[in-house]
CSV table of C-alpha atoms and ligand atoms in Angstrom, one decimal:
chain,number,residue,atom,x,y,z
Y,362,UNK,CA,-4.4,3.2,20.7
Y,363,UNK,CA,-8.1,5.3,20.0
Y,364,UNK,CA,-9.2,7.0,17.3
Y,365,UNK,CA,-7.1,9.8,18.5
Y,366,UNK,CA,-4.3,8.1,17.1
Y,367,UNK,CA,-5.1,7.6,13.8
Y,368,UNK,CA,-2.8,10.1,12.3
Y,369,UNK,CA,-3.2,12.1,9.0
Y,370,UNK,CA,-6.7,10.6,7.7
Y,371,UNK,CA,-8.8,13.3,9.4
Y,372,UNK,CA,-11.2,13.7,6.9
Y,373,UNK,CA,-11.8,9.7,7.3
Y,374,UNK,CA,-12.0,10.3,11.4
Y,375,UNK,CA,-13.9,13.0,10.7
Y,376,UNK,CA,-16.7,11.3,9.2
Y,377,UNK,CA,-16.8,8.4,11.4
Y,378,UNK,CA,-16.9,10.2,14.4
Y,379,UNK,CA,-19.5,12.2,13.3
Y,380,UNK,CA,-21.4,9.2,12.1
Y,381,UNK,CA,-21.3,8.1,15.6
Y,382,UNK,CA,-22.3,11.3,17.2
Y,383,UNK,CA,-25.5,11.9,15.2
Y,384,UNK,CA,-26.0,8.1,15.1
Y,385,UNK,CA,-26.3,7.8,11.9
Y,386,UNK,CA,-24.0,5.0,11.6
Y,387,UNK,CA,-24.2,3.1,8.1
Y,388,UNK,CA,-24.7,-0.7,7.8
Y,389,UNK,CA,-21.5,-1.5,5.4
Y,390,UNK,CA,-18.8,0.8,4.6
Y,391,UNK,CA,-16.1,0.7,2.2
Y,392,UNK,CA,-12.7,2.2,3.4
Y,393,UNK,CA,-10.4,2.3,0.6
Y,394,UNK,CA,-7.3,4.1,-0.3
Y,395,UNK,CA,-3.3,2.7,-1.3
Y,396,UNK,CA,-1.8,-0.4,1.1
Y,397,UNK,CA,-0.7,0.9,4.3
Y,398,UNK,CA,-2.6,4.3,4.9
Y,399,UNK,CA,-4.3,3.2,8.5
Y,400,UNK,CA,-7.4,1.6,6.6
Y,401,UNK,CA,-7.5,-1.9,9.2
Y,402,UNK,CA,-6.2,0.2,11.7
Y,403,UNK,CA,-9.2,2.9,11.3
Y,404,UNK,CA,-11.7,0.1,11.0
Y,405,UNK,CA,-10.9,-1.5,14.4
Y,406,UNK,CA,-10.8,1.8,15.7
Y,407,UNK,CA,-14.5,2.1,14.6
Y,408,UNK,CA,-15.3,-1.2,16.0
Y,409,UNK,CA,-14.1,-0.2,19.5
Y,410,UNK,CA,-15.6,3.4,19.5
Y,411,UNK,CA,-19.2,1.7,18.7
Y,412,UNK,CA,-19.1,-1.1,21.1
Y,413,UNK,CA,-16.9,0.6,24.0
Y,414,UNK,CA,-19.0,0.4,27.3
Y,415,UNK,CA,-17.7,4.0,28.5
Y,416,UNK,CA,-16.7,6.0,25.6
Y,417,UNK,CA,-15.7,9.2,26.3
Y,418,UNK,CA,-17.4,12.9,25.6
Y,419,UNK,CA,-15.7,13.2,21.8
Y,420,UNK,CA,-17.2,9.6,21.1
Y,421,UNK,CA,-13.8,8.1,21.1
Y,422,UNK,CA,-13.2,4.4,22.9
Y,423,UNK,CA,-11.8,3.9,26.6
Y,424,UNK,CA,-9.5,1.7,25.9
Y,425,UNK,CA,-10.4,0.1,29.3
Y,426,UNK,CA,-13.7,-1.7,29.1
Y,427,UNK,CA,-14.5,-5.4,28.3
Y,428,UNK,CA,-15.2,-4.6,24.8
Y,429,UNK,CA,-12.1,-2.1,24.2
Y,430,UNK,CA,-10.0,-4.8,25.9
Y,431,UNK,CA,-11.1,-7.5,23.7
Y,432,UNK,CA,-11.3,-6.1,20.7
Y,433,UNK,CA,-7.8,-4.7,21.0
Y,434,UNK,CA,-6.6,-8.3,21.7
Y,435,UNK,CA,-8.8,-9.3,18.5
Y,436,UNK,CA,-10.7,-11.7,20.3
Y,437,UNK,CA,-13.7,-10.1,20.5
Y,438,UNK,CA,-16.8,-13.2,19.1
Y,439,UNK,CA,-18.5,-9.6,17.7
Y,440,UNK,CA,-15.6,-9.2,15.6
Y,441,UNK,CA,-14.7,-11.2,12.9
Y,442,UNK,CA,-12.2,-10.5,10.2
Y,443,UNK,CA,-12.2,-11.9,6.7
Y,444,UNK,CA,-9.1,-12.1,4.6
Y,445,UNK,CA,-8.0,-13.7,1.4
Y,446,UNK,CA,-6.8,-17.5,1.9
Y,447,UNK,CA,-4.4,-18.2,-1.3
Y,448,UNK,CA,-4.7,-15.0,-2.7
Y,449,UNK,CA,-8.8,-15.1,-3.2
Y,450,UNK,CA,-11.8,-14.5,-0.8
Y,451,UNK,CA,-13.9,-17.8,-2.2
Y,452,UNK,CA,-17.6,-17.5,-2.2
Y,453,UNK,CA,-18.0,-20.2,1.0
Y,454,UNK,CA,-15.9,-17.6,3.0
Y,455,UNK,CA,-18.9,-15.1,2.4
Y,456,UNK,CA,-21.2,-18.2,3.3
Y,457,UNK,CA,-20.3,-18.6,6.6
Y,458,UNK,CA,-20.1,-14.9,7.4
Y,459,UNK,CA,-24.0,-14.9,6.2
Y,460,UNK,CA,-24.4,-17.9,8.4
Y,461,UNK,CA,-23.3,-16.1,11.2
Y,462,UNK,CA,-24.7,-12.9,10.8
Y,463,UNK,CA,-28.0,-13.4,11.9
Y,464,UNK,CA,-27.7,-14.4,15.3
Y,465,UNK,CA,-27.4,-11.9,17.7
Y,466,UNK,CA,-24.3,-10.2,18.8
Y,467,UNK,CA,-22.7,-12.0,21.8
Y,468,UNK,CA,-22.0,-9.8,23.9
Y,469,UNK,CA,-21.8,-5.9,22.0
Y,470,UNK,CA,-23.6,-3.4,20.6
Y,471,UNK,CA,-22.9,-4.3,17.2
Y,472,UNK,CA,-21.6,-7.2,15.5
Y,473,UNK,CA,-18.3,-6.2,13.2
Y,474,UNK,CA,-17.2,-7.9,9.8
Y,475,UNK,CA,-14.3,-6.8,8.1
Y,476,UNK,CA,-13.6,-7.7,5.0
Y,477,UNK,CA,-9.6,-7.0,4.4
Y,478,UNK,CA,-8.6,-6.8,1.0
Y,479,UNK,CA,-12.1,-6.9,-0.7
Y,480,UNK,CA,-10.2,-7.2,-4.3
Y,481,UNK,CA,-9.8,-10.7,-3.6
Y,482,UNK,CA,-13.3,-11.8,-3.8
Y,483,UNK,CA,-14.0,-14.2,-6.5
Y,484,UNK,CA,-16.7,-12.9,-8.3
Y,485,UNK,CA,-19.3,-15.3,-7.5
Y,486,UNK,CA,-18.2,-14.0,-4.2
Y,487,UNK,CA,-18.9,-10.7,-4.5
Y,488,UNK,CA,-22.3,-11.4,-5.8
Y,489,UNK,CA,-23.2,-13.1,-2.8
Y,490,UNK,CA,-22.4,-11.0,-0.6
Y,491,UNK,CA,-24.4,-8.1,-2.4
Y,492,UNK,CA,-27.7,-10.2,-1.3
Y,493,UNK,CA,-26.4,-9.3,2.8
Y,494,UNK,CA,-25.4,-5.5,1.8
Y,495,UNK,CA,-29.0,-5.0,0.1
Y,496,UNK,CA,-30.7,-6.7,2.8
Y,497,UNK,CA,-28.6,-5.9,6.0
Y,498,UNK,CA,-29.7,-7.5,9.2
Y,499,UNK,CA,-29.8,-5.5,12.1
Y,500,UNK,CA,-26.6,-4.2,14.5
Y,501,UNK,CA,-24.3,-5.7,12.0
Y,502,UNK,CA,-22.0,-3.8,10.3
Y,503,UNK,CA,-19.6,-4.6,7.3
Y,504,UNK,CA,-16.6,-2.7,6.7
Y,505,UNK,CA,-15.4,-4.2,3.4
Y,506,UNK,CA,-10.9,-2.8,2.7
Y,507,UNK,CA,-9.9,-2.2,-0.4
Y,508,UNK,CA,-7.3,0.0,-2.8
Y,509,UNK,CA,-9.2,1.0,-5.2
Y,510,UNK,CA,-13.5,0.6,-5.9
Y,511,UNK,CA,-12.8,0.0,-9.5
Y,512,UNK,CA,-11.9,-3.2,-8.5
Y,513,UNK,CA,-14.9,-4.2,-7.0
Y,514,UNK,CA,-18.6,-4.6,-8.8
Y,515,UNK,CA,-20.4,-1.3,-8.9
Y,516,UNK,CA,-23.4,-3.1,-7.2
Y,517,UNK,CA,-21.2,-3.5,-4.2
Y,518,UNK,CA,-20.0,0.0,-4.5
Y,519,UNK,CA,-23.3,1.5,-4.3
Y,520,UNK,CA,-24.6,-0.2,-1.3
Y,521,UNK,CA,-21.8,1.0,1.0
Y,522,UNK,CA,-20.6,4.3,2.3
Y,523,UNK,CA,-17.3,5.5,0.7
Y,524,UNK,CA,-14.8,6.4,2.9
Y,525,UNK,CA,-11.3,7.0,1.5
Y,526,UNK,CA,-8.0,6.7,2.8
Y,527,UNK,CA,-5.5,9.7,1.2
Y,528,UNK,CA,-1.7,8.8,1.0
Y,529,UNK,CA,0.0,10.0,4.0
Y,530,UNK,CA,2.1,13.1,3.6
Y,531,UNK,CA,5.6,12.5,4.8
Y,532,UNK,CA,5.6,13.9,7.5
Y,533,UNK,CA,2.7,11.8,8.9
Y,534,UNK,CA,4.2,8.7,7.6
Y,535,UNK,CA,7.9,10.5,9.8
Y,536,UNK,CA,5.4,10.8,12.6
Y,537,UNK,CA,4.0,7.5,12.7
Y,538,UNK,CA,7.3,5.6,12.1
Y,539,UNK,CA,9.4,7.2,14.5
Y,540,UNK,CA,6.4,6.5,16.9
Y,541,UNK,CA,6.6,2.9,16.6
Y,542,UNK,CA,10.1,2.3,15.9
Y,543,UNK,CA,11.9,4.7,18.1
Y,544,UNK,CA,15.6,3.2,18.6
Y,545,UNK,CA,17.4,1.7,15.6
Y,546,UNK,CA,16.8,4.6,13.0
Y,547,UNK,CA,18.8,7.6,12.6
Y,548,UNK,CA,16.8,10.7,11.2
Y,549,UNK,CA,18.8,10.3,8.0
Y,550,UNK,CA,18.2,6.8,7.1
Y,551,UNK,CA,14.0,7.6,8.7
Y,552,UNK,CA,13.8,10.3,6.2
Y,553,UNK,CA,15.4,7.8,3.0
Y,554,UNK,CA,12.5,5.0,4.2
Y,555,UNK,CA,9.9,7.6,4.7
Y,556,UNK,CA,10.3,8.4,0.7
Y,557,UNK,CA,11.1,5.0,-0.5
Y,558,UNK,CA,7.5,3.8,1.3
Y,559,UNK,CA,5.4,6.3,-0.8
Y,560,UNK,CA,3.5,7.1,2.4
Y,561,UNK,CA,2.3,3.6,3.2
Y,562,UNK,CA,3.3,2.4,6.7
Y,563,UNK,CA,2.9,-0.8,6.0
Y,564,UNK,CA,5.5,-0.6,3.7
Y,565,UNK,CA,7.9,1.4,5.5
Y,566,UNK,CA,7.8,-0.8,8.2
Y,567,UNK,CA,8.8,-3.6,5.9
Y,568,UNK,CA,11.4,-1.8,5.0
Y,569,UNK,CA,12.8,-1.8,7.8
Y,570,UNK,CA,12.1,-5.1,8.8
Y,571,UNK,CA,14.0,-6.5,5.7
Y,572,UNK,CA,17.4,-5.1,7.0
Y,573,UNK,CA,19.2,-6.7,3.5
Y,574,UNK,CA,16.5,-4.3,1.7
Y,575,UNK,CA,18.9,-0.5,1.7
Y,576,UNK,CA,22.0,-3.3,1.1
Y,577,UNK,CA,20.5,-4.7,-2.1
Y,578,UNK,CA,19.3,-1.2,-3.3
Y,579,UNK,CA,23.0,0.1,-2.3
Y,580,UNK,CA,24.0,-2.4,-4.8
Y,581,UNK,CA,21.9,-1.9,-7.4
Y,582,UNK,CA,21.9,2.0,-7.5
Y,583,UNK,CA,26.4,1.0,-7.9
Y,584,UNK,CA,25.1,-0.4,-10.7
Y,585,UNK,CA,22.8,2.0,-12.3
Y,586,UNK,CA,25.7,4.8,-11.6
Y,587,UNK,CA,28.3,2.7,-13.7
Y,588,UNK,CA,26.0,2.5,-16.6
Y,589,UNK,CA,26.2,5.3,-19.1
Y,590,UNK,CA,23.7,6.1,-22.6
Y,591,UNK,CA,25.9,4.3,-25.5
Y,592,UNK,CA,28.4,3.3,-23.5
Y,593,UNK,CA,27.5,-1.0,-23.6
Y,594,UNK,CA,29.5,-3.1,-20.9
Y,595,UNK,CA,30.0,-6.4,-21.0
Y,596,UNK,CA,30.1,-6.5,-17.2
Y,597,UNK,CA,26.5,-4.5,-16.3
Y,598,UNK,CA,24.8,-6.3,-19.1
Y,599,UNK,CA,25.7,-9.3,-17.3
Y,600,UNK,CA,24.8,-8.0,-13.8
Y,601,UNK,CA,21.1,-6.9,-15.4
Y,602,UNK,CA,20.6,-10.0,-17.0
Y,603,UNK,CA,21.2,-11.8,-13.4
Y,604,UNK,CA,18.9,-9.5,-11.9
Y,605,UNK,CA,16.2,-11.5,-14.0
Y,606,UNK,CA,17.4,-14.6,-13.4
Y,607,UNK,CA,15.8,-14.5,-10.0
Y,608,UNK,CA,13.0,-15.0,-8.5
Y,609,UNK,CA,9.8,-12.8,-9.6
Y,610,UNK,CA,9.5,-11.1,-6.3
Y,611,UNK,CA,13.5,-10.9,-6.2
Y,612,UNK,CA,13.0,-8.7,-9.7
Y,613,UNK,CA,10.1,-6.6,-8.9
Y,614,UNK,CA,11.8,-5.4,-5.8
Y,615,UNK,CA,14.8,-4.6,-8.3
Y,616,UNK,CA,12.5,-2.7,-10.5
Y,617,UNK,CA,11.1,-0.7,-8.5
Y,618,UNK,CA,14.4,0.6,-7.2
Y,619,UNK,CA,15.2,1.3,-11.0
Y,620,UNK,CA,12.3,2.9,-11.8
Y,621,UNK,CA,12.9,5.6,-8.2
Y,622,UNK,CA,16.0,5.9,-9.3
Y,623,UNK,CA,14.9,7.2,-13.1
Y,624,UNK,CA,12.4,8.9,-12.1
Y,625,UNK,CA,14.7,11.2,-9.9
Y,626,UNK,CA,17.1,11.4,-13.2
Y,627,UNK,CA,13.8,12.6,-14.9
Y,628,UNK,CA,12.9,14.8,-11.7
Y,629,UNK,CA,15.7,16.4,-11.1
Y,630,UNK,CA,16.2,17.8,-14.6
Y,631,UNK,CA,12.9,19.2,-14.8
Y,632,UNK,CA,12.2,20.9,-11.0
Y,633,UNK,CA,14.4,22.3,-9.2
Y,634,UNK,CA,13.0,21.1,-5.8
Y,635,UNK,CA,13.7,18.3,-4.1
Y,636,UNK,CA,10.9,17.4,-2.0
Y,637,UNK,CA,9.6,14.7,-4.6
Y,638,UNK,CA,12.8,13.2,-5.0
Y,639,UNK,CA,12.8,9.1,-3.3
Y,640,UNK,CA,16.9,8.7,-3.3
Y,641,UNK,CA,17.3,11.9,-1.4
Y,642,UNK,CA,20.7,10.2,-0.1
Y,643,UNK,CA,22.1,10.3,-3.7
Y,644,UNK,CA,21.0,14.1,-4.5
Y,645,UNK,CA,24.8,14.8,-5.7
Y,646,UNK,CA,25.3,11.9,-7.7
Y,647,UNK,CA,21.7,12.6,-9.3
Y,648,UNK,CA,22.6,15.8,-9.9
Y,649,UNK,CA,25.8,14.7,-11.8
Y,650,UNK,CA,24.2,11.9,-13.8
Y,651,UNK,CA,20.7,13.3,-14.8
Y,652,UNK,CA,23.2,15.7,-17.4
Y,653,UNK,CA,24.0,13.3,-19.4
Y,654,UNK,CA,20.2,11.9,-19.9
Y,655,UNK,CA,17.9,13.1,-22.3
Y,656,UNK,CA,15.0,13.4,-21.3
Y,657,UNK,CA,13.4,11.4,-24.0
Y,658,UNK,CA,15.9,8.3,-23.2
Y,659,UNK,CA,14.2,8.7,-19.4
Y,660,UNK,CA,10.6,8.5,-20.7
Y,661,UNK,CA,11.6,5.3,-22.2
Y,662,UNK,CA,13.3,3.8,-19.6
Y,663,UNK,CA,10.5,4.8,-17.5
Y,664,UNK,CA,8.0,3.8,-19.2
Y,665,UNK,CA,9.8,0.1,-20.2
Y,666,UNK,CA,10.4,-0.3,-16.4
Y,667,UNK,CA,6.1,0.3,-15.9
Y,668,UNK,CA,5.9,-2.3,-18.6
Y,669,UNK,CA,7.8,-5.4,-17.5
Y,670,UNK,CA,6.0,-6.7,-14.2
Y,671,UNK,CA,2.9,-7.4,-17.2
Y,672,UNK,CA,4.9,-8.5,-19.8
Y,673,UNK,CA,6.3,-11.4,-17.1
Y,674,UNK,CA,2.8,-11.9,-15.9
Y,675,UNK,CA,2.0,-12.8,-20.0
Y,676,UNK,CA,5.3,-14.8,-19.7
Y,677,UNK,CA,7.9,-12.8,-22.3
Y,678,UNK,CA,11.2,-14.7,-21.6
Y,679,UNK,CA,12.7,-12.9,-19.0
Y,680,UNK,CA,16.3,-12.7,-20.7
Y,681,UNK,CA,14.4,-11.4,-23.8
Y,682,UNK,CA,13.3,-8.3,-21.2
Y,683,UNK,CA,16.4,-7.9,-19.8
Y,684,UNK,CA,18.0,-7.4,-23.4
Y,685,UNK,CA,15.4,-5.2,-24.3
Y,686,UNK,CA,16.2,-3.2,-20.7
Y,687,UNK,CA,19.8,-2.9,-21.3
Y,688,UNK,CA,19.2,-1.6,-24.6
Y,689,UNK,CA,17.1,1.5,-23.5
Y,690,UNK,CA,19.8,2.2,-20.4
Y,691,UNK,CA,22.4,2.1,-23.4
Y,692,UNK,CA,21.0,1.8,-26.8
Y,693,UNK,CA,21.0,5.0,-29.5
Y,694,UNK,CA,18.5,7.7,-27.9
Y,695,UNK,CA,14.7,6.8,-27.2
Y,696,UNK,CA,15.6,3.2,-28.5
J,127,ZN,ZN1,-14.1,1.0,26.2
């Protein structure tokens, strides 16, 4: 792997590469952009290209040397990631990594910290770390990862260079996939992942790593097809509520599948194209069902389904949500 195989964030290459070639490399960056666009990837990419002993004419790594060799194994002592333990980046995580960076790199060019999901930093965190960015020691560079900069302070934000990381366009996401997982997939069921992973790799690989995942959503699209506005059942109501009897992650995985599946309902009635469309496996029973929706009983829906992973996070009884759910899928219209 090089930079030449970072695939549909050219803009991001781009500007690294160029960075490189007029040596004008910045002392922290900030690469962010959704979960799964190439940001990590990217990042060690620029890590090798730096500190490879024989890059090549276009600036890229040669995947050969000491360096490239030991940074591609992620043993490299120049390289050093930092990610969340328990969900948060404390502040004595950025304590050591100040501890560190003054002494000399080892053996590169340039010493390397990332900082993989920057979001996580506590805030007293965050703050400390602002006194390294503002006062950067020499052949160190800090590539903080994040999905959005409105989560981090703007103090941070304006000592680093920006670099961001656009959703991958389907057919880069195809690209990539069938690239790393040639055998098992079928260009049918490659094309249903590519759409369900909203162009994050990442999360089309986990898709297809969690081999129950299409079984579960089978099921619960049965469900959603059986349901009809003001026609209650005792039967779905029952299967809705256990849905949020489960566990939290259990339930967001099954909202999520609601809300693609309502917003090709809402999709479908309004373009006639299909390219936008996640359940592109279902387009005739889509087609069937969105008739019988208005399109002001979809809003709601929709916008419920946006509303319950906060309302469980302020810990509404779930039952009470899943009452309230069942009532919008079959209540009086916009109810
Ligand atoms: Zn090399």
């Amino acid at each position: 792997m090089s930079f030449n195989d970072i695939i549909g964030q050219e803009k991001a290459k781009e500007l690294l590469l160029r960075s490189i070639k007029e040596n004008k490399i910045s002392s922290s960056y900030l690469f962010w952009g959704k979960e799964g666009v190439g940001k990590k990837f990217t990042a060690l990419e620029f890590a090798k290209a730096i500190n490879c002993l024989h890059p090549g004419e276009d600036f890229t790594s040669c995947e050969n040397c000491y360096s490239c060799s030991k940074i591609n194994k992620l043993c490299s002592p120049d390289l050093n990631i930092i990610e969340p333990v328990k969900n948060t980046i404390s502040i004595q995580q950025i304590r050591d990594l100040q501890h560190q960076l003054n002494l000399k790199p080892l053996e590169s060019k340039r010493k390397f910290y990332i900082i993989d999901r920057a979001e996580k930093m506590t805030e007293q965190a965050e703050n400390c770390l602002l006194k390294t960015l503002e006062e950067p020691p020499p052949k160190v560079i800090i590539i903080l990862i994040c999905q959005h900069p409105g989560y981090l302070l703007p103090t941070i934000i304006s000592r680093c260079q920006l670099i961001n990381f656009t959703t991958l366009k389907s057919v880069n996401l195809k690209r990539i996939i069938s690239t790393l997982k040639k055998k098992d997939l079928d260009d049918e069921k490659l094309e249903l992942i590519c759409r369900l992973a909203r162009g994050s790799v990442g999360k089309a690989l986990n898709l297809i790593s969690k081999k129950e995942y299409l079984k579960k959503r089978e099921e619960i699209l049965n469900l959603l097809i059986s349901i009809s506005p003001k026609k209650y059942d005792l039967l779905s109501f029952n299967r809705i509520k256990d849905f949020f009897s489960g566990t939290d992650d259990q339930l967001e995985e099954a909202i999520e599948i609601m809300l693609f599946w309502y917003h090709d309902l809402l999709f479908i009635q309004e373009l006639p194209i299909h390219r936008y469309l996640f359940n592109i496996d279902k387009l005739s029973i889509l087609q069937e069902k969105s008739k019988i929706y208005s399109l002001k009983r979809l809003k709601n829906i929709l916008e419920y389904l946006g509303q319950i992973k906060e309302l469980i996070e302020r810990n509404i009884n779930k039952q009470l949500l899943a009452d309230e759910l069942y009532l919008k899928l079959v209540g009086e219209d916009g109810d």
